[in-house]
XYZ file of N, CA and C in Angstrom:
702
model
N -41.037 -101.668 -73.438
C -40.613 -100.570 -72.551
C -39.143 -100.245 -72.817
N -38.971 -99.019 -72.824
C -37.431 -98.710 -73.631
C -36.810 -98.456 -71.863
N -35.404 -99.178 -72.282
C -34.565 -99.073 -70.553
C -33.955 -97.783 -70.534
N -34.231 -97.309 -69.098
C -33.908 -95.729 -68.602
C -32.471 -95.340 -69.062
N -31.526 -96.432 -69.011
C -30.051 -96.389 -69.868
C -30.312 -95.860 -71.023
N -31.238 -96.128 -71.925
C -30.901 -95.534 -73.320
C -31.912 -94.349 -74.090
N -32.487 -93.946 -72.996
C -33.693 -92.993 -72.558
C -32.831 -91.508 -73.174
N -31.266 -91.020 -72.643
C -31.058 -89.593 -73.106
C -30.707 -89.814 -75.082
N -29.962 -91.265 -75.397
C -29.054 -91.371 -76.672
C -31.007 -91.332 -77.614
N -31.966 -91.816 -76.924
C -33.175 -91.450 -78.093
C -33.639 -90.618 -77.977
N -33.577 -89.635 -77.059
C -33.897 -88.526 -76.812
C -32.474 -87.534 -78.120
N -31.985 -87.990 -78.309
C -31.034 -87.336 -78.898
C -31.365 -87.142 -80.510
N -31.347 -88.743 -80.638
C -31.810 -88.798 -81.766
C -32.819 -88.733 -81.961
N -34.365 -88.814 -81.805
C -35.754 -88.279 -81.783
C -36.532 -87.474 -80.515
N -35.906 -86.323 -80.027
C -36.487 -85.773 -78.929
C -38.105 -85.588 -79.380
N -38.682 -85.590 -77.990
C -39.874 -85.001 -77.765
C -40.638 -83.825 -78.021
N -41.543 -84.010 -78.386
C -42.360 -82.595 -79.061
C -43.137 -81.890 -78.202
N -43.324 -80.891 -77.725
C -44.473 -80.418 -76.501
C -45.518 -80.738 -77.763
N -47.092 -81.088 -76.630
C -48.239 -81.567 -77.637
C -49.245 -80.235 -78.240
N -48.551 -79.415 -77.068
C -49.334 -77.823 -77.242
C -49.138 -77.543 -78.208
N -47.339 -76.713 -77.833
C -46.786 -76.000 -79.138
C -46.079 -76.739 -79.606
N -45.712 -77.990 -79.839
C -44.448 -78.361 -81.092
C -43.219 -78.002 -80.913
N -42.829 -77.514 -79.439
C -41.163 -77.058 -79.750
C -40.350 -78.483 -78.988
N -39.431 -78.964 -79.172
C -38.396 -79.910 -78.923
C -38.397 -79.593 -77.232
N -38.677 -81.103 -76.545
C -38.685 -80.226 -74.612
C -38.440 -81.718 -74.140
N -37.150 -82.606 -74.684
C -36.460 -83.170 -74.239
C -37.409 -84.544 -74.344
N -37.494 -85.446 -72.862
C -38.240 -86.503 -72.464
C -39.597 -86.060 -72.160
N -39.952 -85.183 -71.334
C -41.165 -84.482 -71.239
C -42.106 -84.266 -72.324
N -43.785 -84.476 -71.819
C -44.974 -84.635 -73.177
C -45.067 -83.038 -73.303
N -44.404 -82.095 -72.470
C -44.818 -80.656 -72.137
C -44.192 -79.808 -72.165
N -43.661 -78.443 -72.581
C -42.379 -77.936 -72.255
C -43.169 -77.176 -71.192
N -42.493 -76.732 -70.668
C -42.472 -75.965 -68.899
C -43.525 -74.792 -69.200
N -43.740 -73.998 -70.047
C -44.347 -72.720 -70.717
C -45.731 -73.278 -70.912
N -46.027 -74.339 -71.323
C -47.541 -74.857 -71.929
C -47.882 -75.733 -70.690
N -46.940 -76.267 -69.804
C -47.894 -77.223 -68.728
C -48.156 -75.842 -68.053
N -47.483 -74.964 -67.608
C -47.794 -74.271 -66.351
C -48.877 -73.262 -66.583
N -49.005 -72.857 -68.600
C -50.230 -72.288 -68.888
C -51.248 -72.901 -68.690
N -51.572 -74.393 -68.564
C -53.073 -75.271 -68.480
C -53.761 -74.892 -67.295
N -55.204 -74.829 -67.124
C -55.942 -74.292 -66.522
C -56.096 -75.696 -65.498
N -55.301 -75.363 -64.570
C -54.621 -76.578 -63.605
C -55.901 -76.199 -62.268
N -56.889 -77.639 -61.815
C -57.876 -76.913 -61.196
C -57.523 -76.922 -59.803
N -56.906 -75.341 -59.056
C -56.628 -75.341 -57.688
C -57.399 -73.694 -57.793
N -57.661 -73.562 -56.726
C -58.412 -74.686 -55.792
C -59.327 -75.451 -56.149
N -59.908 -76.012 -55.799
C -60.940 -77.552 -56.430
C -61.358 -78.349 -54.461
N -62.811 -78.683 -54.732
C -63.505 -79.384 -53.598
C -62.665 -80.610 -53.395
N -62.428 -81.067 -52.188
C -61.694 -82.264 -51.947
C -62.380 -83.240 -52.314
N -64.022 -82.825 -52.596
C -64.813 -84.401 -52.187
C -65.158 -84.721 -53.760
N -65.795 -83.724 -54.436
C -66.180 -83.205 -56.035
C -65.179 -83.004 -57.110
N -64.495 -82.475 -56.747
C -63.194 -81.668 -57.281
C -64.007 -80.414 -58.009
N -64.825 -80.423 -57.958
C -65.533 -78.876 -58.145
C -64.685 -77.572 -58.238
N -64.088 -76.917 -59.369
C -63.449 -75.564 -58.799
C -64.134 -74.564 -58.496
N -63.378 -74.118 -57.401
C -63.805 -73.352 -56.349
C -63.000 -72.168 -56.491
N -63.799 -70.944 -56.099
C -62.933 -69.762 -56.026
C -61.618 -69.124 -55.422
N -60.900 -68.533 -55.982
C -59.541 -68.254 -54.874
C -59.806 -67.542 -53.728
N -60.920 -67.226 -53.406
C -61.463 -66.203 -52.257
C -62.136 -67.433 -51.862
N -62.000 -68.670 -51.642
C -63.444 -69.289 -50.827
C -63.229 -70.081 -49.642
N -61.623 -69.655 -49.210
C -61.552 -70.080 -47.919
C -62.376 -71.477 -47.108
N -62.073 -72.552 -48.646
C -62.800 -73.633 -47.921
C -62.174 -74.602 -49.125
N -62.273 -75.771 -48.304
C -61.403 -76.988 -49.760
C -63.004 -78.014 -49.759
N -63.997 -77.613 -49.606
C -65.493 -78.318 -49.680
C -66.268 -77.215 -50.346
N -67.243 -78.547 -51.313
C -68.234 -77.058 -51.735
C -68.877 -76.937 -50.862
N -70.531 -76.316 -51.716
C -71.545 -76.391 -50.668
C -72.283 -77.621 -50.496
N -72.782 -78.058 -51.736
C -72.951 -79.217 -52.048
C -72.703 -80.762 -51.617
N -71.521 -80.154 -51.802
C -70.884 -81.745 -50.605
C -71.285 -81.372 -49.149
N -71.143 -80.567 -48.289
C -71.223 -80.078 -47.166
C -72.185 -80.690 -46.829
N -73.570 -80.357 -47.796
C -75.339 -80.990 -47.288
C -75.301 -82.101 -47.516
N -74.444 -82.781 -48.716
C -74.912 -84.170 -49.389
C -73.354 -84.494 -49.794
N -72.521 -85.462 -48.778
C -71.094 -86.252 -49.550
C -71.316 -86.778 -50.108
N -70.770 -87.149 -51.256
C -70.703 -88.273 -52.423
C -69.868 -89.338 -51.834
N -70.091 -90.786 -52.523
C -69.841 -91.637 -51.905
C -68.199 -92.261 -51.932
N -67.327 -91.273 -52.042
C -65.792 -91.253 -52.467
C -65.349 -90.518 -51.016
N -64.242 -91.173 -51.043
C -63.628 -90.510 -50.173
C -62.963 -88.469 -50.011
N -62.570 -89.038 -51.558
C -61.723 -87.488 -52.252
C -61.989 -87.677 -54.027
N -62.272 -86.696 -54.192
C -61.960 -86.684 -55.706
C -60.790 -85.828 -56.058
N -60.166 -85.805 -57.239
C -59.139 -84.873 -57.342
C -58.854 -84.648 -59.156
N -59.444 -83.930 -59.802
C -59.007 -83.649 -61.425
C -58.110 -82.427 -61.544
N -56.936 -83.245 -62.603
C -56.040 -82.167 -62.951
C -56.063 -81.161 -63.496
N -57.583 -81.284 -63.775
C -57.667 -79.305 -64.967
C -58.741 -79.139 -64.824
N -59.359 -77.569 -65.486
C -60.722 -77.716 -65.616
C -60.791 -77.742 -66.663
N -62.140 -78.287 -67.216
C -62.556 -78.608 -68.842
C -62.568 -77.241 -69.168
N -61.481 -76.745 -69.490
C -61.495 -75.159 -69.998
C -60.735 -75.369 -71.147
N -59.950 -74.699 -72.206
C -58.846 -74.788 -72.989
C -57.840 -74.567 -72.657
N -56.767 -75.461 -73.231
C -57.276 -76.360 -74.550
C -57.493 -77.780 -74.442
N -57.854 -78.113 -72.928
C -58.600 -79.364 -72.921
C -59.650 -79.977 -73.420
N -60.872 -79.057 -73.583
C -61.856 -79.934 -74.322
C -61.121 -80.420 -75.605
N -60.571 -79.599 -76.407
C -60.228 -80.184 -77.996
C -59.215 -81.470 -77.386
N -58.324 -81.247 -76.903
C -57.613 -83.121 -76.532
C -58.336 -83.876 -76.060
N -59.361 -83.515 -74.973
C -60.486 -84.805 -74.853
C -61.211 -85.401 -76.155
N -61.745 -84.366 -76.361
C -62.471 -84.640 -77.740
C -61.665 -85.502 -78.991
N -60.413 -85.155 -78.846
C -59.454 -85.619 -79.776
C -59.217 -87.254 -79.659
N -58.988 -87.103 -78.276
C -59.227 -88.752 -77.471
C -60.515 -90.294 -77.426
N -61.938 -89.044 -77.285
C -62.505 -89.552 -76.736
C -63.289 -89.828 -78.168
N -63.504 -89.356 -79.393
C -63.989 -89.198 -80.110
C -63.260 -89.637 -81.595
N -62.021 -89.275 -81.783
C -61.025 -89.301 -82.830
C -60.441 -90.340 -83.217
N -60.232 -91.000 -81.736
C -59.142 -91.942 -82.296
C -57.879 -91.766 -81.938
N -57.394 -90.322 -81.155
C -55.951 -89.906 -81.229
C -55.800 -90.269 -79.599
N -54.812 -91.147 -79.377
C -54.619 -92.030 -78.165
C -53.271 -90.607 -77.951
N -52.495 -89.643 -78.403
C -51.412 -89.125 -78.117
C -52.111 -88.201 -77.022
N -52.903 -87.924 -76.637
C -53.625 -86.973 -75.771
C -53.774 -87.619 -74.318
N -54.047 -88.999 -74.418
C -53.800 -89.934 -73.051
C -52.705 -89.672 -72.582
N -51.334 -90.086 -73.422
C -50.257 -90.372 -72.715
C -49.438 -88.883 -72.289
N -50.093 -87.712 -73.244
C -49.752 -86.515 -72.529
C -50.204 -86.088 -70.909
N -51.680 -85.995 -71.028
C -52.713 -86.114 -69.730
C -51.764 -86.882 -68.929
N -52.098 -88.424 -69.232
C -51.714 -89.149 -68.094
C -50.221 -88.800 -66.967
N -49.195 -88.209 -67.951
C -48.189 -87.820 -67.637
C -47.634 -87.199 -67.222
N -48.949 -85.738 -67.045
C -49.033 -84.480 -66.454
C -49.469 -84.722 -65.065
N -50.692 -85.624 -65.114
C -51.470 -85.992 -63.967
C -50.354 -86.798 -63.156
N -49.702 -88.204 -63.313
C -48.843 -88.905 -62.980
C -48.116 -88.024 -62.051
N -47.088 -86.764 -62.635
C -46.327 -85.907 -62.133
C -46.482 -85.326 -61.046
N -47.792 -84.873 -61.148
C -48.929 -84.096 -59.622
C -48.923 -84.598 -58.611
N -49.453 -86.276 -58.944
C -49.638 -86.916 -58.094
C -48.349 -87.759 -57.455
N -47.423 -87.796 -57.708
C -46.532 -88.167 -57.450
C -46.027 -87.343 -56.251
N -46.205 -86.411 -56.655
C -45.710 -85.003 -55.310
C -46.470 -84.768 -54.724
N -47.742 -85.227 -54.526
C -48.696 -85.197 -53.408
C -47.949 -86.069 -51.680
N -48.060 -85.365 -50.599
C -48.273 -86.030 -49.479
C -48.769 -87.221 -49.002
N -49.770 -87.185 -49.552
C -50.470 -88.391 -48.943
C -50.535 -89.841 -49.761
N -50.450 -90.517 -49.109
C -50.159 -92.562 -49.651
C -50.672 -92.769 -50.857
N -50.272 -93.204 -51.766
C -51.294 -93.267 -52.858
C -52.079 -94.556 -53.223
N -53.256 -94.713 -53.702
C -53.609 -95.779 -53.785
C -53.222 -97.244 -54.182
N -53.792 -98.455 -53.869
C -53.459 -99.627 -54.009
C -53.416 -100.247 -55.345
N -54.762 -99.396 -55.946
C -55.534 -100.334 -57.088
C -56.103 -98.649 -58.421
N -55.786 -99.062 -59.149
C -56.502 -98.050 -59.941
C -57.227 -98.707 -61.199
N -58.634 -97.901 -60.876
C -59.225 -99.038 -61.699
C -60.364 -97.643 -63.174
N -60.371 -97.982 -64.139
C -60.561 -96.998 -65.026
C -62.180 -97.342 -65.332
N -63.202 -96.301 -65.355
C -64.494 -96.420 -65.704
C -64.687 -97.145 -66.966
N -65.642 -97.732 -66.737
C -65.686 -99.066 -67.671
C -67.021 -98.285 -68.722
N -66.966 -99.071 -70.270
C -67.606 -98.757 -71.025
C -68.214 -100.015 -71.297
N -69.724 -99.844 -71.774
C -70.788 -100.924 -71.936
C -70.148 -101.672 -73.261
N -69.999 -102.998 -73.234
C -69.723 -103.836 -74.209
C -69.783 -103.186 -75.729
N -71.537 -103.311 -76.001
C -71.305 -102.411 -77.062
C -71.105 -100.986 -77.797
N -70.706 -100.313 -76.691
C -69.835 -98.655 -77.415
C -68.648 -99.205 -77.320
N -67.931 -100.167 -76.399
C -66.397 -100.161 -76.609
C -66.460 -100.560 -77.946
N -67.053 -102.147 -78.532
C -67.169 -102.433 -79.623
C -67.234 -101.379 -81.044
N -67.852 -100.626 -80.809
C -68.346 -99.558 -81.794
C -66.828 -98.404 -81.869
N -66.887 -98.250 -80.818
C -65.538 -96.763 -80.441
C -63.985 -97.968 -80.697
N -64.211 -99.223 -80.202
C -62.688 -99.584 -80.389
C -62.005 -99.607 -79.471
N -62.161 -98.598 -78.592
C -61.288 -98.720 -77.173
C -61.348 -97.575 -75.921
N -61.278 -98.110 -74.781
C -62.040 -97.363 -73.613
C -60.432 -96.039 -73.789
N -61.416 -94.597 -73.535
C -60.409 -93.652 -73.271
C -60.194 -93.279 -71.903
N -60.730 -93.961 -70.860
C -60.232 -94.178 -69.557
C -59.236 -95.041 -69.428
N -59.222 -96.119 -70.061
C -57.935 -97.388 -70.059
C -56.752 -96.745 -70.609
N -56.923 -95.838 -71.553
C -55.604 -95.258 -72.268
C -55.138 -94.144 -71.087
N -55.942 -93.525 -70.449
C -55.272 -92.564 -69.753
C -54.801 -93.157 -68.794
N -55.054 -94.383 -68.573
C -54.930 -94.974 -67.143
C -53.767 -95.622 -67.041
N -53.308 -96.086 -68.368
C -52.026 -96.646 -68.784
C -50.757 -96.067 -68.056
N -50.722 -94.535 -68.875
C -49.306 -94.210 -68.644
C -49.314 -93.794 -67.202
N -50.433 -93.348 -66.416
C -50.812 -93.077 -64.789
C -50.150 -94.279 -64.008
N -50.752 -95.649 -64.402
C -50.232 -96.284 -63.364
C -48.852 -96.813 -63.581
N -48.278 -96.609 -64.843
C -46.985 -96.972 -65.255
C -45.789 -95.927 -64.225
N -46.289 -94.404 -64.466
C -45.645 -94.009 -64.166
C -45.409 -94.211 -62.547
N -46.706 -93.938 -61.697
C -46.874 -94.236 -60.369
C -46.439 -95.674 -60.078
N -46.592 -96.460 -60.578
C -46.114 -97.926 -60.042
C -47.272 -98.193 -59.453
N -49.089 -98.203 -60.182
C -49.978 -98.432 -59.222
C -50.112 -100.046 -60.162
N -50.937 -100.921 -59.600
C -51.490 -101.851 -60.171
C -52.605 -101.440 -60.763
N -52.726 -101.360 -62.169
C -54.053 -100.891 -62.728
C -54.982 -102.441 -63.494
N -55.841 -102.106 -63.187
C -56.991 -103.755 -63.509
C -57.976 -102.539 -64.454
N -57.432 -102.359 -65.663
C -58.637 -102.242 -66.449
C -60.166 -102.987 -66.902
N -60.123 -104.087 -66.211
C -61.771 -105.369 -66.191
C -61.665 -105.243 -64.686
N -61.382 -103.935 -63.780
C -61.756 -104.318 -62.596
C -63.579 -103.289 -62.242
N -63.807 -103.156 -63.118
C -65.424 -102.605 -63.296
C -65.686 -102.894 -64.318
N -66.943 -102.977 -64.525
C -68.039 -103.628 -65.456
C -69.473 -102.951 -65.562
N -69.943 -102.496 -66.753
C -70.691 -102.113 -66.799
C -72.333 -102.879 -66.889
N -72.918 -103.100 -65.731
C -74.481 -104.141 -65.901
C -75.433 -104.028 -67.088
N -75.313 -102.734 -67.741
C -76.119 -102.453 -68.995
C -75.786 -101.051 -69.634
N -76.554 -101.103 -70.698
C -76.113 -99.766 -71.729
C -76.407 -98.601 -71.023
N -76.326 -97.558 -70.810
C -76.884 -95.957 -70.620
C -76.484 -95.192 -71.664
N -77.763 -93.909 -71.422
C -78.001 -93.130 -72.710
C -76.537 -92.631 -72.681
N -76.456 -91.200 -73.515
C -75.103 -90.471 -73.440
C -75.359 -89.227 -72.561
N -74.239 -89.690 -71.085
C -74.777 -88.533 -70.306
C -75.109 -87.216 -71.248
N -73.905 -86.494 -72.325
C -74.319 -85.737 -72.388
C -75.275 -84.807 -73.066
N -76.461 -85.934 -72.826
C -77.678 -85.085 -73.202
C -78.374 -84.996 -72.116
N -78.634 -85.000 -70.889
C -79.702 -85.239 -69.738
C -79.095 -84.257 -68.985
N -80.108 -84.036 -68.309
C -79.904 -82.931 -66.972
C -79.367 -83.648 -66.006
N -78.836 -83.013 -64.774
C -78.194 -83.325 -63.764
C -79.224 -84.674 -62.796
N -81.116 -84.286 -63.249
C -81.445 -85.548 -62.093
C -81.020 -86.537 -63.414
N -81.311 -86.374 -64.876
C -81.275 -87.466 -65.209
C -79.758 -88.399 -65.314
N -79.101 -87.374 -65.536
C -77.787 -88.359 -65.519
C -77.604 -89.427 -64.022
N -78.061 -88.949 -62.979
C -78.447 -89.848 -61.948
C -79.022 -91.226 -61.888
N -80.301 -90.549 -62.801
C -81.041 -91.876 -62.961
C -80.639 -92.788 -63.923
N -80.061 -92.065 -64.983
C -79.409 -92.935 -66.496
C -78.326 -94.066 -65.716
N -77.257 -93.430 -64.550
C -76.604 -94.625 -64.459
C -76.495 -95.371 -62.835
N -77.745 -95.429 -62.355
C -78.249 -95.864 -60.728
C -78.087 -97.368 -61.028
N -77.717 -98.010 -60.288
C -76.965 -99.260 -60.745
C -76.156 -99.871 -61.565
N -75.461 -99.165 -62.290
C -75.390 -99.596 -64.019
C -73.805 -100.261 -63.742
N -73.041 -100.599 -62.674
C -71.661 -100.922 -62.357
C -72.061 -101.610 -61.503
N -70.405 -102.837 -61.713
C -70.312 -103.586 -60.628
C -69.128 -103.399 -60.873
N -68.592 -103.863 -59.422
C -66.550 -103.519 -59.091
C -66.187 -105.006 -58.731
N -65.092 -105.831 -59.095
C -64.970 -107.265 -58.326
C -64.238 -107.010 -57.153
N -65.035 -107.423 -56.285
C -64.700 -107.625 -55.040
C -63.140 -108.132 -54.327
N -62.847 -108.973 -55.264
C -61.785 -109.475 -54.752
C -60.572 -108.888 -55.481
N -60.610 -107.581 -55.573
C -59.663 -106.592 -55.783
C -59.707 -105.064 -55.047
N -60.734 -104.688 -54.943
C -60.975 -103.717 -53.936
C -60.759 -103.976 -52.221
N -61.726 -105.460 -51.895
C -62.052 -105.533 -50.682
C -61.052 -105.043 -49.415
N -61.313 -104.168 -48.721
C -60.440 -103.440 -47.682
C -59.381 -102.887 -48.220
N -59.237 -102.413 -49.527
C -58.169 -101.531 -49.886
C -58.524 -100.179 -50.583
N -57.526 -99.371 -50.242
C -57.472 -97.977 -51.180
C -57.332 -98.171 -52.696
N -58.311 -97.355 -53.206
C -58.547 -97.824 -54.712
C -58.735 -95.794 -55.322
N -58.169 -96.118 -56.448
C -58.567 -94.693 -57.005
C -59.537 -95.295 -58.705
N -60.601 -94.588 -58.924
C -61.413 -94.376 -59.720
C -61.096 -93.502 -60.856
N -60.682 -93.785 -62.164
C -60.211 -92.753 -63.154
C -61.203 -92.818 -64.065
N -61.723 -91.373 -64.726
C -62.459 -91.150 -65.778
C -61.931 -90.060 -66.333
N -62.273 -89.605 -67.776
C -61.123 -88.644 -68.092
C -62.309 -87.352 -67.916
N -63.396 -86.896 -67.825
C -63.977 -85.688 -67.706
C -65.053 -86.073 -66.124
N -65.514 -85.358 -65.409
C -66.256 -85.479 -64.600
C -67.276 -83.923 -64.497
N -67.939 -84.572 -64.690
C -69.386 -83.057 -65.444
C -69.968 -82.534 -64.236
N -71.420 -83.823 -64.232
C -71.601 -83.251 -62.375
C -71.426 -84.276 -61.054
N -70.534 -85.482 -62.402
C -69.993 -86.148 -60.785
C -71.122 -87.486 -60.726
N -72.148 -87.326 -61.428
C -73.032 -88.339 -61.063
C -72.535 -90.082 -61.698
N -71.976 -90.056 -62.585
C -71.436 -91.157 -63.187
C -70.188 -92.108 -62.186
N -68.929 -90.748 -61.528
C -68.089 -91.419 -60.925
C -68.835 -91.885 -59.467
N -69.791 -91.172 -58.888
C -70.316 -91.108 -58.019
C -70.920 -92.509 -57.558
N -71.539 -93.158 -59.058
C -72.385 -93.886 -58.703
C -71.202 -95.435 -58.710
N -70.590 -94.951 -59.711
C -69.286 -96.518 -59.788
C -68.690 -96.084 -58.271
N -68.810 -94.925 -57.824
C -67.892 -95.421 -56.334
C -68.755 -96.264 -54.866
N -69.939 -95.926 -55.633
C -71.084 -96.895 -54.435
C -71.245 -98.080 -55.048
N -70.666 -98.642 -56.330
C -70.654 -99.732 -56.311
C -69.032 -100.275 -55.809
N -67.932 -99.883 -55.954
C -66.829 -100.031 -55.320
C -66.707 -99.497 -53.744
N -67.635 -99.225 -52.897
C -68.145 -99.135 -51.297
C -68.885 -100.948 -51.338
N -69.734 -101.229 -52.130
C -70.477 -102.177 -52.115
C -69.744 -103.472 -52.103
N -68.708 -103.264 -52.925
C -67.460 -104.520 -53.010
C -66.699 -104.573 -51.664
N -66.691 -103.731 -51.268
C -65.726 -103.456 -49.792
C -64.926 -103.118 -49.918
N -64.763 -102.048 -50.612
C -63.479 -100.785 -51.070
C -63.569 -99.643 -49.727
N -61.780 -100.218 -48.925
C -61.795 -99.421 -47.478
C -61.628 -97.942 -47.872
N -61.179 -96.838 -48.940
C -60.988 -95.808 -49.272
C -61.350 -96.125 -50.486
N -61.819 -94.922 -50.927
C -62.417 -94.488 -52.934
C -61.540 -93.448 -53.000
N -60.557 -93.145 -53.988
C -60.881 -91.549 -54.578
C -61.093 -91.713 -56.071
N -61.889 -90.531 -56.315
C -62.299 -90.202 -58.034
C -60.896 -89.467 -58.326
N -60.609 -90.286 -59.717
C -59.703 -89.120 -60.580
C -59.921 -88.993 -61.824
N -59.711 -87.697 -62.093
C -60.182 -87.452 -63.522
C -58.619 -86.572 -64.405
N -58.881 -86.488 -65.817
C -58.057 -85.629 -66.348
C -58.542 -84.221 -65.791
N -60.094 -84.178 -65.984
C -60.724 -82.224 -66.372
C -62.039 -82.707 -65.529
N -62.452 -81.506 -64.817
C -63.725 -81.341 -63.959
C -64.297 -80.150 -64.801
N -65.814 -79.936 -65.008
C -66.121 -79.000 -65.781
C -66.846 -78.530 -64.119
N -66.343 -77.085 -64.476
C -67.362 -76.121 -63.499
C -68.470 -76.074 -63.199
């Protein structure tokens, strides 16, 4: 970890690149022009993070309204619009870990200026033994890195576990992604129990994946859930 003392003299000598456009933007992963262009998701469902229309005079969908998910709040910083899919993809697929510590850093920032308490424990969706093996390394743990660094959260990347393999959500419809991962997590207990915990995954599609790791972190005795994601797709 480089000390905040010598943070402007390397900035001097190797400033920062925005990841968008490439122009020099100091300590920041962003210059001011490319974060404030990202398709930043407000309004968005408190419970889903679902974006929601600027006319919809409501912070719930409909969806949640008939049927809550088992989280307290969800909250994602973008929608899977551009040019997020290509950095997920870049991340999740590539190999290129520089897309975490941008994300994470953007997100970090948000949440930092939020009102309300922030969680105790942040714990990153866990990948089945053998895809981590195969992929090399969870792209929830990388985003989760510079998040709780920056926030000062305690992050337990082995604080979920996956009970067995599931297909790849994204081939199944909305019941099946349900059924693909209906038990498929466990949370350890003796890190959640009676505390506020936030849930990080870097895309959330229709929610059924974070949904189901948050009824297994209810099951541990997790007193508050929230889901967080980088991107919510519409």
């Amino acid at each position: 970890m480089v000390d905040n003392h010598l943070r402007p003299f390397i900035d001097l000598l190797a400033p920062s690149r925005c990841y968008w456009c490439g122009l020099v933007c100091g300590a920041s992963p962003a210059c001011a022009a490319c974060a404030g262009a990202l398709p930043w998701n407000q309004p968005a469902c408190r419970a889903c993070a679902l974006p929601l229309p600027a006319t919809a005079g409501t912070d719930v969908c409909g969806a949640c309204l008939c049927h809550a998910p088992p989280q307290d709040r969800s909250w994602a910083a973008f929608r899977y619009e551009p040019p997020l899919p290509h950095a997920i993809v870049e991340l999740k697929f590539r190999g290129r870990l520089a897309p975490a510590h941008v994300i994470g850093a953007l997100m970090a920032a948000c949440l930092a200026a939020r009102p309300q308490p922030l969680p105790e424990v942040l714990i990153p969706m866990p990948l089945h033994s053998g895809r981590l093996r195969r992929r090399g390394y969870n792209q929830a743990v990388e985003l989760g890195r510079p998040l709780a660094r920056r926030l000062a959260l305690r992050f337990e990347p082995a604080g979920a576990r996956r009970l067995r393999a599931t297909q790849e959500q994204t081939r199944l419809d909305a019941a099946g992604r349900r059924r693909n991962v209906r038990g498929a997590f466990a949370v350890e207990a003796a890190l959640v129990r009676e505390r506020h915990i936030a849930l990080l995954d870097d895309v959330i599609t229709t929610g059924a994946t974070v949904s189901e790791l948050a009824r297994a972190a209810r099951a541990a005795g997790a007193a508050r859930i929230e889901v967080w994601a980088a991107a919510r797709v519409a």
